[in-house]
CSV table of C-alpha atoms in Angstrom, one decimal:
chain,number,residue,atom,x,y,z
A,1,MET,CA,-13.2,27.3,-54.9
A,2,ILE,CA,-15.5,29.1,-57.3
A,3,GLU,CA,-17.4,27.1,-59.8
A,4,TYR,CA,-19.5,28.5,-62.6
A,5,GLN,CA,-21.7,27.2,-65.5
A,6,THR,CA,-22.6,29.3,-68.5
A,7,LEU,CA,-23.8,28.6,-71.9
A,8,TYR,CA,-21.7,31.4,-73.2
A,9,PRO,CA,-18.0,30.7,-73.8
A,10,LYS,CA,-17.2,34.5,-73.8
A,11,ASP,CA,-17.7,34.5,-70.0
A,12,ALA,CA,-14.6,34.7,-68.1
A,13,ILE,CA,-13.1,35.2,-64.8
A,14,LYS,CA,-10.2,37.5,-64.7
A,15,ILE,CA,-8.1,38.5,-61.8
A,16,ASP,CA,-7.3,42.2,-61.4
A,17,GLN,CA,-4.1,43.8,-60.0
A,18,ALA,CA,-5.8,43.7,-56.5
A,19,GLY,CA,-6.4,40.1,-56.7
A,20,ASN,CA,-10.2,40.4,-57.2
A,21,TYR,CA,-12.2,37.8,-59.1
A,22,ILE,CA,-14.0,39.6,-61.9
A,23,LEU,CA,-16.9,37.8,-63.6
A,24,LEU,CA,-17.7,39.5,-66.9
A,25,VAL,CA,-21.1,38.0,-67.6
A,26,GLN,CA,-22.4,37.7,-71.2
A,27,GLY,CA,-25.3,35.2,-70.7
A,28,ASP,CA,-27.1,33.1,-68.1
A,29,LEU,CA,-24.7,32.2,-65.2
A,30,LYS,CA,-24.8,29.9,-62.4
A,31,ILE,CA,-22.3,30.3,-59.8
A,32,THR,CA,-21.5,28.3,-56.7
A,33,TYR,CA,-18.8,28.6,-54.1
A,34,GLU,CA,-17.6,27.7,-50.6
A,35,LEU,CA,-15.0,30.2,-49.3
A,36,ALA,CA,-12.8,29.9,-46.3
A,37,LYS,CA,-10.4,32.7,-47.1
A,38,GLU,CA,-10.6,36.3,-47.8
A,39,SER,CA,-11.9,36.9,-51.4
A,40,HIS,CA,-13.3,39.6,-53.5
A,41,ILE,CA,-15.8,38.8,-56.2
A,42,ILE,CA,-17.0,41.4,-58.8
A,43,ILE,CA,-19.9,40.3,-61.0
A,44,ILE,CA,-20.5,42.6,-64.0
A,45,ASN,CA,-23.5,42.0,-66.2
A,46,GLN,CA,-22.2,42.9,-69.8
A,47,ALA,CA,-25.0,40.8,-71.7
A,48,LEU,CA,-26.9,42.4,-74.4
A,49,GLN,CA,-29.9,40.1,-74.0
A,50,ASP,CA,-32.1,39.0,-71.1
A,51,ILE,CA,-30.3,36.9,-68.5
A,52,LEU,CA,-30.5,35.1,-65.2
A,53,ILE,CA,-27.8,35.0,-62.7
A,54,SER,CA,-28.1,32.5,-60.0
A,55,GLU,CA,-25.7,32.5,-57.2
A,56,GLU,CA,-25.4,30.2,-54.2
A,57,GLY,CA,-22.5,30.5,-51.7
A,58,THR,CA,-21.2,29.6,-48.3
A,59,ILE,CA,-18.6,31.6,-46.4
A,60,LYS,CA,-17.1,29.1,-44.1
A,61,GLU,CA,-15.8,29.6,-40.6
A,62,GLY,CA,-13.4,32.6,-40.5
A,63,GLY,CA,-13.8,33.3,-44.2
A,64,LYS,CA,-14.4,36.8,-45.6
A,65,LEU,CA,-16.1,37.8,-48.9
A,66,ASP,CA,-16.4,41.2,-50.5
A,67,LEU,CA,-18.9,40.7,-53.2
A,68,THR,CA,-19.8,43.6,-55.8
A,69,TYR,CA,-22.6,43.4,-58.4
A,70,LEU,CA,-22.4,46.0,-61.2
A,71,ASP,CA,-25.2,46.0,-64.0
A,72,LEU,CA,-25.3,48.7,-66.5
A,73,SER,CA,-26.9,46.5,-69.1
A,74,LEU,CA,-30.1,47.5,-70.9
A,75,GLY,CA,-31.6,44.1,-71.0
A,76,THR,CA,-33.7,42.1,-68.4
A,77,LEU,CA,-31.8,40.8,-65.3
A,78,LYS,CA,-33.0,38.2,-63.0
A,79,LEU,CA,-30.7,37.9,-60.1
A,80,ARG,CA,-31.1,35.2,-57.4
A,81,SER,CA,-28.4,35.4,-54.8
A,82,LYS,CA,-28.4,33.1,-51.7
A,83,ILE,CA,-25.4,33.2,-49.4
A,84,LYS,CA,-24.8,31.5,-46.0
A,85,VAL,CA,-22.4,33.1,-43.6
A,86,CYS,CA,-20.9,30.7,-41.0
A,87,GLN,CA,-19.4,31.3,-37.6
A,88,ASP,CA,-16.9,34.3,-37.4
A,89,ALA,CA,-17.3,34.8,-41.2
A,90,GLU,CA,-18.0,38.1,-42.8
A,91,LEU,CA,-19.9,39.1,-46.0
A,92,LYS,CA,-19.9,42.6,-47.5
A,93,VAL,CA,-22.2,43.3,-50.6
A,94,VAL,CA,-22.1,46.3,-52.7
A,95,SER,CA,-24.3,46.5,-55.7
A,96,LYS,CA,-25.1,49.1,-58.3
A,97,PHE,CA,-27.8,48.8,-60.9
A,98,LEU,CA,-28.6,51.0,-63.8
A,99,VAL,CA,-32.1,50.1,-64.6
A,100,ALA,CA,-33.3,50.9,-68.1
A,101,GLY,CA,-35.2,47.5,-68.8
A,102,GLU,CA,-36.5,45.1,-66.2
A,103,LYS,CA,-34.4,44.0,-63.2
A,104,ASP,CA,-35.9,41.6,-60.8
A,105,ILE,CA,-33.4,41.2,-57.9
A,106,HIS,CA,-33.7,38.9,-55.0
A,107,MET,CA,-30.9,38.7,-52.4
A,108,TYR,CA,-30.9,36.4,-49.4
A,109,TYR,CA,-28.1,36.4,-46.9
A,110,GLN,CA,-28.1,34.2,-43.8
A,111,ASN,CA,-26.2,34.3,-40.7
A,112,THR,CA,-26.0,30.7,-39.9
A,113,GLY,CA,-23.4,30.7,-37.2
A,114,PRO,CA,-22.5,32.9,-34.2
A,115,LYS,CA,-20.5,36.0,-34.6
A,116,SER,CA,-21.1,36.2,-38.2
A,117,SER,CA,-21.5,39.6,-40.0
A,118,VAL,CA,-23.4,40.7,-43.1
A,119,LEU,CA,-23.2,44.3,-44.4
A,120,ILE,CA,-25.1,45.1,-47.6
A,121,ASP,CA,-25.0,48.6,-49.6
A,122,ASN,CA,-27.4,48.5,-52.7
A,123,SER,CA,-27.7,51.4,-55.0
A,124,ALA,CA,-30.0,51.7,-58.1
A,125,ILE,CA,-30.9,54.5,-60.5
A,126,VAL,CA,-34.1,53.7,-62.4
A,127,LEU,CA,-34.2,55.5,-65.8
A,128,SER,CA,-37.5,56.3,-67.8
A,129,CYS,CA,-39.4,53.0,-68.4
A,130,GLY,CA,-37.2,51.2,-66.1
A,131,ASP,CA,-38.8,48.4,-63.9
A,132,LEU,CA,-37.1,47.4,-60.7
A,133,ILE,CA,-37.9,45.0,-58.1
A,134,LEU,CA,-35.1,44.8,-55.3
A,135,GLU,CA,-35.8,42.6,-52.5
A,136,CYS,CA,-32.9,42.2,-49.9
A,137,THR,CA,-33.3,39.8,-47.0
A,138,GLY,CA,-31.0,39.4,-44.0
A,139,ASP,CA,-31.7,36.4,-42.0
A,140,ILE,CA,-30.2,35.7,-38.6
A,141,VAL,CA,-31.1,32.0,-37.5
A,142,LYS,CA,-31.4,30.8,-34.0
A,143,GLY,CA,-28.0,30.1,-32.6
A,144,ALA,CA,-26.2,32.8,-34.6
A,145,TYR,CA,-25.8,35.0,-31.6
A,146,GLN,CA,-23.6,38.0,-31.4
A,147,SER,CA,-24.1,38.3,-35.2
A,148,SER,CA,-24.9,41.3,-37.2
A,149,SER,CA,-26.9,42.0,-40.3
A,150,HIS,CA,-27.1,45.5,-41.7
A,151,GLN,CA,-28.5,46.7,-45.0
A,152,LYS,CA,-29.1,49.9,-46.8
A,153,SER,CA,-30.6,50.6,-50.2
A,154,ARG,CA,-30.8,53.8,-52.2
A,155,THR,CA,-32.8,54.1,-55.2
A,156,LEU,CA,-32.8,57.1,-57.4
A,157,THR,CA,-35.7,57.4,-60.0
A,158,PHE,CA,-35.9,59.5,-63.2
A,159,LYS,CA,-39.1,60.6,-64.9
A,160,ASP,CA,-41.8,58.1,-66.0
A,161,VAL,CA,-40.3,55.0,-64.6
A,162,LYS,CA,-42.5,51.8,-64.7
A,163,ARG,CA,-41.7,50.7,-61.1
A,164,ALA,CA,-39.2,51.1,-58.5
A,165,LEU,CA,-40.0,48.6,-55.7
A,166,CYS,CA,-37.3,48.1,-52.9
A,167,ILE,CA,-38.2,45.6,-50.2
A,168,PRO,CA,-35.6,45.4,-47.2
A,169,LYS,CA,-36.3,42.5,-45.0
A,170,LEU,CA,-34.9,41.3,-41.6
A,171,LEU,CA,-35.7,38.0,-40.2
A,172,ILE,CA,-34.4,37.5,-36.7
A,173,ASP,CA,-34.6,34.4,-34.7
A,174,GLU,CA,-31.9,35.2,-32.0
A,175,ASP,CA,-31.9,37.7,-29.3
A,176,ASP,CA,-28.2,38.8,-28.9
A,177,VAL,CA,-27.7,40.3,-32.3
A,178,GLU,CA,-27.4,43.6,-34.1
A,179,ALA,CA,-29.5,44.4,-37.2
A,180,SER,CA,-30.7,47.3,-39.2
A,181,HIS,CA,-32.1,48.4,-42.5
A,182,ALA,CA,-32.3,51.7,-44.2
A,183,MET,CA,-34.0,52.6,-47.4
A,184,SER,CA,-34.5,55.4,-49.6
A,185,CYS,CA,-36.5,55.5,-53.0
A,186,GLY,CA,-37.5,58.6,-54.8
A,187,ALA,CA,-37.1,61.0,-57.6
A,188,ILE,CA,-34.2,63.4,-57.9
A,189,ASP,CA,-34.8,66.3,-55.7
A,190,GLU,CA,-36.0,69.2,-57.8
A,191,GLU,CA,-33.9,71.6,-55.8
A,192,ILE,CA,-30.6,69.6,-56.6
A,193,MET,CA,-31.5,69.8,-60.3
A,194,PHE,CA,-32.2,73.4,-60.0
A,195,TYR,CA,-29.0,74.0,-58.0
A,196,MET,CA,-26.9,72.2,-60.7
A,197,GLN,CA,-28.6,73.8,-63.5
A,198,SER,CA,-28.4,77.3,-62.1
A,199,LYS,CA,-24.5,76.8,-62.3
A,200,GLY,CA,-24.8,76.2,-65.8
A,201,LEU,CA,-25.1,72.3,-66.1
A,202,ASP,CA,-27.8,71.1,-68.6
A,203,GLU,CA,-30.1,68.4,-67.7
A,204,LYS,CA,-28.0,65.7,-69.2
A,205,SER,CA,-24.8,66.9,-67.7
A,206,ALA,CA,-26.4,67.1,-64.3
A,207,MET,CA,-27.8,63.5,-64.9
A,208,ARG,CA,-24.3,62.2,-65.9
A,209,LEU,CA,-22.8,63.6,-62.7
A,210,LEU,CA,-25.6,62.2,-60.5
A,211,ILE,CA,-25.3,58.7,-62.1
A,212,HIS,CA,-21.5,58.8,-61.6
A,213,SER,CA,-22.0,59.6,-58.0
A,214,TYR,CA,-24.5,57.0,-57.4
A,215,LEU,CA,-22.4,54.3,-59.2
A,216,MET,CA,-19.2,55.5,-57.6
A,217,LEU,CA,-17.2,54.3,-60.7
A,218,ASP,CA,-14.1,56.1,-59.5
A,219,GLU,CA,-13.7,53.4,-56.8
A,220,MET,CA,-13.2,50.8,-59.5
A,221,VAL,CA,-9.6,49.4,-59.3
A,222,ASP,CA,-9.3,48.1,-62.8
A,223,GLU,CA,-8.7,51.2,-65.0
A,224,GLU,CA,-9.6,49.3,-68.2
A,225,LEU,CA,-12.9,48.1,-66.7
A,226,LYS,CA,-13.5,51.6,-65.3
A,227,SER,CA,-13.2,53.5,-68.6
A,228,GLN,CA,-15.4,50.8,-70.3
A,229,LEU,CA,-18.1,51.4,-67.8
A,230,GLU,CA,-17.8,55.1,-67.9
A,231,LYS,CA,-18.2,54.9,-71.8
A,232,GLN,CA,-21.3,52.6,-71.1
A,233,VAL,CA,-22.7,55.4,-68.8
A,234,GLU,CA,-22.1,58.0,-71.3
A,235,GLU,CA,-23.9,55.9,-74.0
A,236,ILE,CA,-26.8,55.5,-71.8
A,237,CYS,CA,-26.9,59.2,-71.0
A,238,LEU,CA,-27.0,60.1,-74.6
A,239,MET,CA,-30.0,57.8,-75.0
A,240,TYR,CA,-32.1,59.9,-72.4
B,1,MET,CA,-19.2,96.0,-72.3
B,2,GLU,CA,-22.0,97.0,-70.0
B,3,HIS,CA,-24.5,94.3,-69.1
B,4,VAL,CA,-28.2,95.0,-68.1
B,5,LEU,CA,-30.7,92.9,-66.2
B,6,LYS,CA,-34.1,94.5,-66.7
B,7,ILE,CA,-37.2,93.3,-65.0
B,8,LYS,CA,-40.6,94.9,-65.9
B,9,ASP,CA,-43.9,94.5,-64.1
B,10,LEU,CA,-43.0,91.1,-62.8
B,11,HIS,CA,-45.7,89.0,-61.2
B,12,VAL,CA,-44.8,85.6,-59.7
B,13,SER,CA,-47.0,82.9,-58.2
B,14,VAL,CA,-45.9,79.8,-56.1
B,15,ASP,CA,-48.5,77.1,-55.7
B,16,ASP,CA,-51.1,79.6,-57.1
B,17,LYS,CA,-50.5,82.1,-54.5
B,18,GLU,CA,-49.2,85.5,-55.9
B,19,ILE,CA,-46.0,86.4,-54.2
B,20,LEU,CA,-44.6,89.2,-56.5
B,21,LYS,CA,-47.2,91.7,-57.6
B,22,GLY,CA,-45.4,93.9,-60.1
B,23,ILE,CA,-41.7,94.3,-59.6
B,24,ASP,CA,-39.7,96.8,-61.7
B,25,LEU,CA,-35.8,96.7,-61.4
B,26,GLU,CA,-32.8,97.4,-63.5
B,27,VAL,CA,-29.3,96.3,-62.6
B,28,LYS,CA,-26.3,97.2,-64.6
B,29,SER,CA,-22.6,96.1,-64.6
B,30,ASN,CA,-20.7,97.6,-61.5
B,31,GLU,CA,-23.9,98.4,-59.7
B,32,VAL,CA,-24.5,96.9,-56.2
B,33,HIS,CA,-28.2,96.7,-55.5
B,34,ALA,CA,-29.2,96.0,-51.7
B,35,LEU,CA,-32.6,94.2,-51.6
B,36,MET,CA,-34.3,94.5,-48.3
B,37,GLY,CA,-37.5,93.9,-46.6
B,38,PRO,CA,-39.2,91.6,-43.9
B,39,ASN,CA,-39.0,87.8,-44.3
B,40,GLY,CA,-41.5,86.1,-46.5
B,41,ASN,CA,-42.2,89.2,-48.7
B,42,GLY,CA,-40.7,88.2,-51.9
B,43,LYS,CA,-36.9,88.9,-52.0
B,44,SER,CA,-35.9,85.2,-52.4
B,45,THR,CA,-38.9,84.7,-54.7
B,46,LEU,CA,-37.5,87.4,-57.0
B,47,LEU,CA,-34.0,86.0,-57.2
B,48,SER,CA,-35.3,82.5,-57.9
B,49,ALA,CA,-37.7,83.6,-60.6
B,50,ILE,CA,-35.0,85.6,-62.3
B,51,MET,CA,-32.9,82.3,-62.3
B,52,GLY,CA,-35.9,80.2,-63.6
B,53,HIS,CA,-36.8,78.0,-60.6
B,54,PRO,CA,-39.6,75.7,-62.0
B,55,ARG,CA,-41.7,76.3,-58.8
B,56,TYR,CA,-41.9,80.0,-59.4
B,57,LYS,CA,-44.4,80.8,-62.1
B,58,VAL,CA,-44.2,84.0,-63.8
B,59,THR,CA,-47.7,85.1,-64.6
B,60,LYS,CA,-47.0,88.5,-66.0
B,61,GLY,CA,-44.0,90.7,-66.9
B,62,GLU,CA,-40.7,90.5,-68.5
B,63,ILE,CA,-37.2,89.7,-67.7
B,64,LEU,CA,-34.5,90.7,-70.0
B,65,PHE,CA,-30.8,90.3,-70.0
B,66,ASP,CA,-28.9,92.4,-72.5
B,67,ASN,CA,-32.1,92.8,-74.2
B,68,GLU,CA,-32.7,88.9,-74.6
B,69,ASP,CA,-35.8,87.5,-73.1
B,70,LEU,CA,-34.9,85.3,-70.2
B,71,LEU,CA,-38.2,83.8,-69.5
B,72,SER,CA,-38.1,81.7,-72.7
B,73,LYS,CA,-34.6,80.3,-71.5
B,74,ARG,CA,-33.9,77.3,-69.5
B,75,VAL,CA,-32.1,77.7,-66.0
B,76,ASP,CA,-28.8,76.5,-67.4
B,77,GLU,CA,-29.0,78.9,-70.4
B,78,ARG,CA,-29.6,81.8,-68.1
B,79,SER,CA,-26.5,80.8,-66.2
B,80,LEU,CA,-24.5,80.4,-69.3
B,81,LEU,CA,-25.5,84.0,-70.3
B,82,GLY,CA,-23.9,85.3,-67.1
B,83,LEU,CA,-26.3,85.2,-64.3
B,84,PHE,CA,-25.3,83.5,-61.0
B,85,LEU,CA,-27.6,82.9,-58.0
B,86,ALA,CA,-25.7,82.2,-54.6
B,87,MET,CA,-28.4,80.4,-52.8
B,88,GLN,CA,-29.6,81.0,-49.1
B,89,TYR,CA,-29.8,77.3,-48.6
B,90,PRO,CA,-27.4,75.6,-51.1
B,91,SER,CA,-28.2,71.9,-52.0
B,92,THR,CA,-26.1,69.0,-50.9
B,93,ILE,CA,-24.9,66.6,-53.7
B,94,SER,CA,-23.5,63.6,-52.1
B,95,GLY,CA,-21.2,61.6,-54.3
B,96,VAL,CA,-20.3,64.5,-56.6
B,97,THR,CA,-17.0,66.3,-55.8
B,98,ASN,CA,-16.7,70.0,-55.8
B,99,SER,CA,-14.0,69.6,-58.4
B,100,ASP,CA,-16.0,67.4,-60.8
B,101,PHE,CA,-19.1,69.8,-60.2
B,102,LEU,CA,-17.1,72.9,-61.0
B,103,ARG,CA,-15.2,71.5,-64.1
B,104,ALA,CA,-18.5,70.4,-65.5
B,105,ALA,CA,-19.8,73.9,-65.0
B,106,ILE,CA,-16.8,75.5,-66.4
B,107,ASN,CA,-16.7,73.1,-69.3
B,108,ALA,CA,-20.4,74.0,-70.1
B,109,ARG,CA,-19.1,77.6,-70.7
B,110,ASN,CA,-16.2,76.7,-73.0
B,111,ASP,CA,-15.9,75.1,-76.4
B,112,GLU,CA,-12.9,73.2,-75.2
B,113,PRO,CA,-12.6,71.5,-71.8
B,114,VAL,CA,-10.5,73.4,-69.2
B,115,SER,CA,-7.0,71.9,-68.8
B,116,LEU,CA,-6.7,70.0,-65.5
B,117,PHE,CA,-3.5,72.0,-64.6
B,118,LYS,CA,-5.3,75.4,-65.1
B,119,PHE,CA,-8.3,74.2,-63.2
B,120,ILE,CA,-6.4,72.9,-60.2
B,121,LYS,CA,-4.3,76.2,-60.1
B,122,SER,CA,-7.4,78.3,-60.3
B,123,ILE,CA,-9.4,76.4,-57.7
B,124,GLU,CA,-6.5,76.1,-55.2
B,125,GLY,CA,-6.0,79.9,-55.4
B,126,ASN,CA,-9.5,80.8,-54.8
B,127,ILE,CA,-9.8,78.3,-51.9
B,128,LYS,CA,-6.7,79.9,-50.3
B,129,LYS,CA,-8.2,83.3,-50.9
B,130,LEU,CA,-11.5,82.3,-49.0
B,131,HIS,CA,-9.5,80.5,-46.2
B,132,MET,CA,-11.3,77.2,-47.0
B,133,LYS,CA,-10.1,73.8,-46.2
B,134,GLU,CA,-7.4,72.5,-48.7
B,135,ASP,CA,-9.3,69.2,-49.3
B,136,LEU,CA,-12.4,71.1,-50.4
B,137,ALA,CA,-12.1,70.2,-54.0
B,138,HIS,CA,-12.2,66.5,-53.4
B,139,ARG,CA,-15.2,66.7,-50.9
B,140,PHE,CA,-18.7,66.2,-52.0
B,141,VAL,CA,-20.7,69.4,-52.9
B,142,ASN,CA,-21.8,70.9,-49.6
B,143,ASP,CA,-21.9,67.4,-47.9
B,144,GLY,CA,-21.1,67.7,-44.3
B,145,PHE,CA,-20.4,71.4,-44.7
B,146,SER,CA,-21.2,73.9,-41.9
B,147,GLY,CA,-23.6,76.8,-42.9
B,148,GLY,CA,-20.6,79.1,-43.2
B,149,GLU,CA,-18.7,76.7,-45.5
B,150,LYS,CA,-21.6,76.3,-47.7
B,151,LYS,CA,-21.9,80.1,-48.2
B,152,ARG,CA,-18.2,80.3,-49.0
B,153,ASN,CA,-18.5,77.4,-51.4
B,154,GLU,CA,-21.1,79.5,-53.2
B,155,ILE,CA,-18.6,82.3,-53.5
B,156,LEU,CA,-15.9,80.0,-54.5
B,157,GLN,CA,-18.1,78.9,-57.4
B,158,MET,CA,-18.9,82.5,-58.4
B,159,MET,CA,-15.1,83.2,-58.5
B,160,MET,CA,-14.5,80.3,-60.8
B,161,LEU,CA,-17.5,80.9,-63.1
B,162,ARG,CA,-17.1,84.6,-63.4
B,163,PRO,CA,-20.8,85.7,-63.9
B,164,LYS,CA,-21.8,89.1,-65.3
B,165,ILE,CA,-24.6,89.7,-62.7
B,166,ALA,CA,-24.6,87.9,-59.4
B,167,MET,CA,-27.6,87.4,-57.1
B,168,LEU,CA,-26.6,86.8,-53.5
B,169,ASP,CA,-29.3,85.7,-51.2
B,170,GLU,CA,-28.3,86.2,-47.6
B,171,ILE,CA,-24.8,85.1,-48.4
B,172,ASP,CA,-23.6,86.6,-45.1
B,173,SER,CA,-25.7,84.5,-42.8
B,174,GLY,CA,-24.1,81.8,-41.1
B,175,LEU,CA,-20.6,83.5,-41.5
B,176,ASP,CA,-18.5,84.8,-38.8
B,177,VAL,CA,-17.1,88.3,-38.6
B,178,ASP,CA,-13.8,87.2,-40.3
B,179,ALA,CA,-15.6,85.3,-42.9
B,180,ILE,CA,-18.0,88.1,-43.9
B,181,LYS,CA,-14.9,90.3,-44.5
B,182,LEU,CA,-13.4,87.6,-46.6
B,183,VAL,CA,-16.5,87.3,-48.8
B,184,ALA,CA,-17.0,91.1,-49.1
B,185,ASP,CA,-13.4,91.5,-50.2
B,186,ALA,CA,-13.8,88.7,-52.8
B,187,LEU,CA,-17.0,90.5,-54.1
B,188,ILE,CA,-15.2,93.8,-54.2
B,189,GLU,CA,-12.2,92.2,-56.1
B,190,LEU,CA,-14.6,90.5,-58.6
B,191,LYS,CA,-16.5,93.8,-59.2
B,192,LYS,CA,-13.1,95.5,-59.8
B,193,GLU,CA,-12.0,92.7,-62.2
B,194,SER,CA,-15.0,92.0,-64.2
B,195,GLN,CA,-17.4,94.9,-63.6
B,196,LEU,CA,-19.7,92.4,-61.8
B,197,GLY,CA,-23.3,93.7,-61.1
B,198,MET,CA,-25.0,92.4,-57.9
B,199,ILE,CA,-28.3,92.0,-56.3
B,200,VAL,CA,-27.6,91.4,-52.6
B,201,VAL,CA,-30.2,90.3,-50.1
B,202,SER,CA,-29.2,90.8,-46.7
B,203,HIS,CA,-30.5,91.9,-43.3
B,204,TYR,CA,-27.3,93.3,-41.9
B,205,GLU,CA,-26.0,96.9,-42.5
B,206,ARG,CA,-22.5,95.7,-41.6
B,207,PHE,CA,-22.3,93.6,-44.8
B,208,PHE,CA,-23.8,96.4,-46.9
B,209,ASP,CA,-21.3,98.8,-45.3
B,210,MET,CA,-18.5,96.6,-46.7
B,211,ILE,CA,-19.8,96.1,-50.2
B,212,LYS,CA,-21.1,99.7,-50.6
B,213,PRO,CA,-24.5,99.5,-52.4
B,214,THR,CA,-25.1,102.0,-55.1
B,215,HIS,CA,-28.7,101.3,-55.0
B,216,ALA,CA,-31.3,100.0,-52.3
B,217,HIS,CA,-34.8,98.6,-52.6
B,218,VAL,CA,-37.3,97.4,-50.0
B,219,ILE,CA,-39.9,94.8,-50.9
B,220,VAL,CA,-43.0,94.5,-49.0
B,221,ASP,CA,-45.8,92.2,-50.0
B,222,GLY,CA,-44.4,91.6,-53.4
B,223,ARG,CA,-43.8,95.1,-54.4
B,224,ILE,CA,-40.8,97.4,-54.3
B,225,VAL,CA,-42.2,100.2,-51.9
B,226,VAL,CA,-39.2,102.3,-51.5
B,227,GLU,CA,-35.8,102.9,-53.3
B,228,GLY,CA,-32.7,104.8,-52.5
B,229,ASP,CA,-29.0,104.2,-51.9
B,230,GLU,CA,-26.8,103.4,-49.0
B,231,GLU,CA,-28.5,106.0,-46.7
B,232,LEU,CA,-31.7,104.0,-47.0
B,233,VAL,CA,-29.8,100.9,-45.8
B,234,LYS,CA,-28.6,102.9,-42.8
B,235,LYS,CA,-32.1,104.1,-42.0
B,236,ILE,CA,-33.5,100.7,-42.0
B,237,ASP,CA,-30.6,99.3,-39.9
B,238,GLU,CA,-31.4,102.0,-37.3
B,239,ASP,CA,-35.3,102.4,-37.4
B,240,GLY,CA,-36.5,99.1,-38.9
B,241,TYR,CA,-39.4,99.0,-41.2
B,242,ASP,CA,-42.4,100.3,-39.0
B,243,TRP,CA,-41.9,103.9,-40.2
B,244,LEU,CA,-42.2,102.6,-43.7
B,245,TYR,CA,-45.5,100.8,-42.9
B,246,LYS,CA,-46.9,103.9,-41.3
B,247,GLU,CA,-45.7,106.5,-43.9
B,248,LEU,CA,-47.1,104.3,-46.8
B,249,ASP,CA,-49.9,102.7,-45.1
B,250,ILE,CA,-49.0,99.2,-45.9
B,251,LYS,CA,-48.6,95.9,-44.1
B,252,PRO,CA,-46.0,93.3,-44.5
B,253,VAL,CA,-47.0,89.6,-45.2
B,254,LYS,CA,-46.8,87.4,-42.3
B,255,LYS,CA,-45.3,83.9,-43.0
B,256,ASP,CA,-48.0,81.1,-42.8
B,257,GLU,CA,-48.2,79.4,-39.6
B,258,ARG,CA,-48.6,75.7,-40.4
B,259,PRO,CA,-48.8,72.9,-37.9
B,260,LEU,CA,-45.9,70.6,-38.0
B,261,VAL,CA,-46.7,67.1,-38.6
B,262,TYR,CA,-44.3,64.3,-37.6
B,263,SER,CA,-44.4,60.6,-38.4
B,264,LEU,CA,-42.4,57.8,-36.9
B,265,GLY,CA,-43.1,55.6,-39.9
B,266,VAL,CA,-43.9,52.0,-39.9
B,267,CYS,CA,-41.7,49.0,-39.2
B,268,ALA,CA,-42.9,45.4,-40.3
B,269,HIS,CA,-41.4,42.1,-39.5
B,270,GLN,CA,-42.7,39.0,-41.2
B,271,ARG,CA,-41.0,35.7,-41.9
B,272,THR,CA,-41.6,34.7,-45.4
B,273,ILE,CA,-38.8,32.5,-46.3
C-alpha cells in the first residue's frame, strides 16, 4: 500500500502500460509504504518551486521494489529517502538528476534481514551554477547475513558549477555479505567534446546528446512522459 | 570545384612547449599526402591543430581552407566547412549510439533533418561495405570496440559525412590485413566519387602502396625536412630515417621519459548514522 501526503492537489499517481506507479510531483511530498509484492515506483519532480520530498518505505519479506527518481526541475530539491529491506527482499534504485539549481539529496537504504539485496545507480548532471550534494548510504545491519549492497554514482559537471559533492557510504555490521561502491565525478572530458565537435556538432548539440545519454530517457516506457521530458531537456539546453 | 587547404609557416605549442616550428603545406582535392616521420615529432599535432584542438595553441602562421581563415573558426565550423579528422585514438562516448551521433552530425550539415529511411539505408550500406557488425548503429560510440573496430568506425563516419579534405591519423594501426584493404578501398572509392583530398599519417608502406600517395612529406622536430612522392615513402620503408638525419644533419625529438605514478586511492569506513 502506498500512502502519500501533499499540499498540492495536482499531484497524482498514474499507472502506465507496464503497471508502474508514476508520481508526478508538483509540491512538497511525503510518501510512506510497506510493500510485500513486486512494485515499480517512478517519482518525477515537476515542481516549478523549491520542494521537499520525504520518503520512508519498507520492503517486506520476499518483496521487490524498482524505484526511479527523475528530476529535471530547475528549482531547489531536498530529498530524504529511507528504505528498509527485509529478508529475501530486493531494492533497485535508479536516479537521474539534472542540476541547475540546488539539490540536496540524502538516500539511506538499510538491509535489515538476511539475503536482502540493494542495488543503486545514481546519475547526475550539474549545469553551470548548479549545486549538488548527493549522499547515498548502504547499511547492512548485524544479522543480515548473505545480503548485498552495491551502489554506483556518476556525476558529470559542466563549466562553473557551484558544487558537486557525492558521498557514497557503506556501513557494514555483518561478515557474510557483499558490498561495493563506485563513484565518478568530474567535468566532461575535453577529448570527448573535441571528438564530437570535430564531426560537426556544436557545443549545444554535443551537450544535448551527452545529457540524453546520461539520463537515458530512451528507456522510459511511457511515451507521453518521455516526450515531455525530452522537451524539458531541450528547453534546459537552450538556456545554456 | 577544387578545394585547397593551405598551411603557412605554422607554429604550434602544447603546454608552452613548441612542437611545430614552421610548417608549410598545401593539399588540394584528389591529392593524397603521405605524412611520415618518427613518433613524437609533430605529425598528430599538425592534424589536431588544423582541426582546432584547444590544447594545441597556434602561436604563428596561417591555416586557410578555400581562402577562408580557419584559425578564427570553431572546431565544429571547420568540420562543417569540409574537414574531417579520423583520430588515432577515437573517444568512447558511453550512452550515445552511433546512430544518434551520426544523425546529429549529418543534420548539422543540412537545413532539413535527414529522413530516417534515407539515413538507415545509407548507414546499413556503409556498415556492410566495411564488414562491420550489423548492430553497430545501435551500439554506443566506440564503447567496447576493439582497436580495429574503432578505426573502421572513423571511416564509416567519413563515408557518411562526405568531407572535402580528410586527415587520417594512423588509421591503419590496429587493423588486420583484410581490414586494411577494406579501408583503403573505401578511401579510393570516396576519392573517386567526391575528389576527396587526404593527409595520411602512417608508418606502413603497405597501406601507402594501396592508396597511392601523390605527395610525401617527412616531419622531424616540428619541421617538414624533406618532400617527395611515392618513391620517398618506399625509400623510408626500406632504409628508415637514419640516412635523412645524416644527410641533413638533424636529430629527431625523443619522447619525454616521465615516471609513471600509480595511486591505489583511499577508502574510508565510518559509521555516522
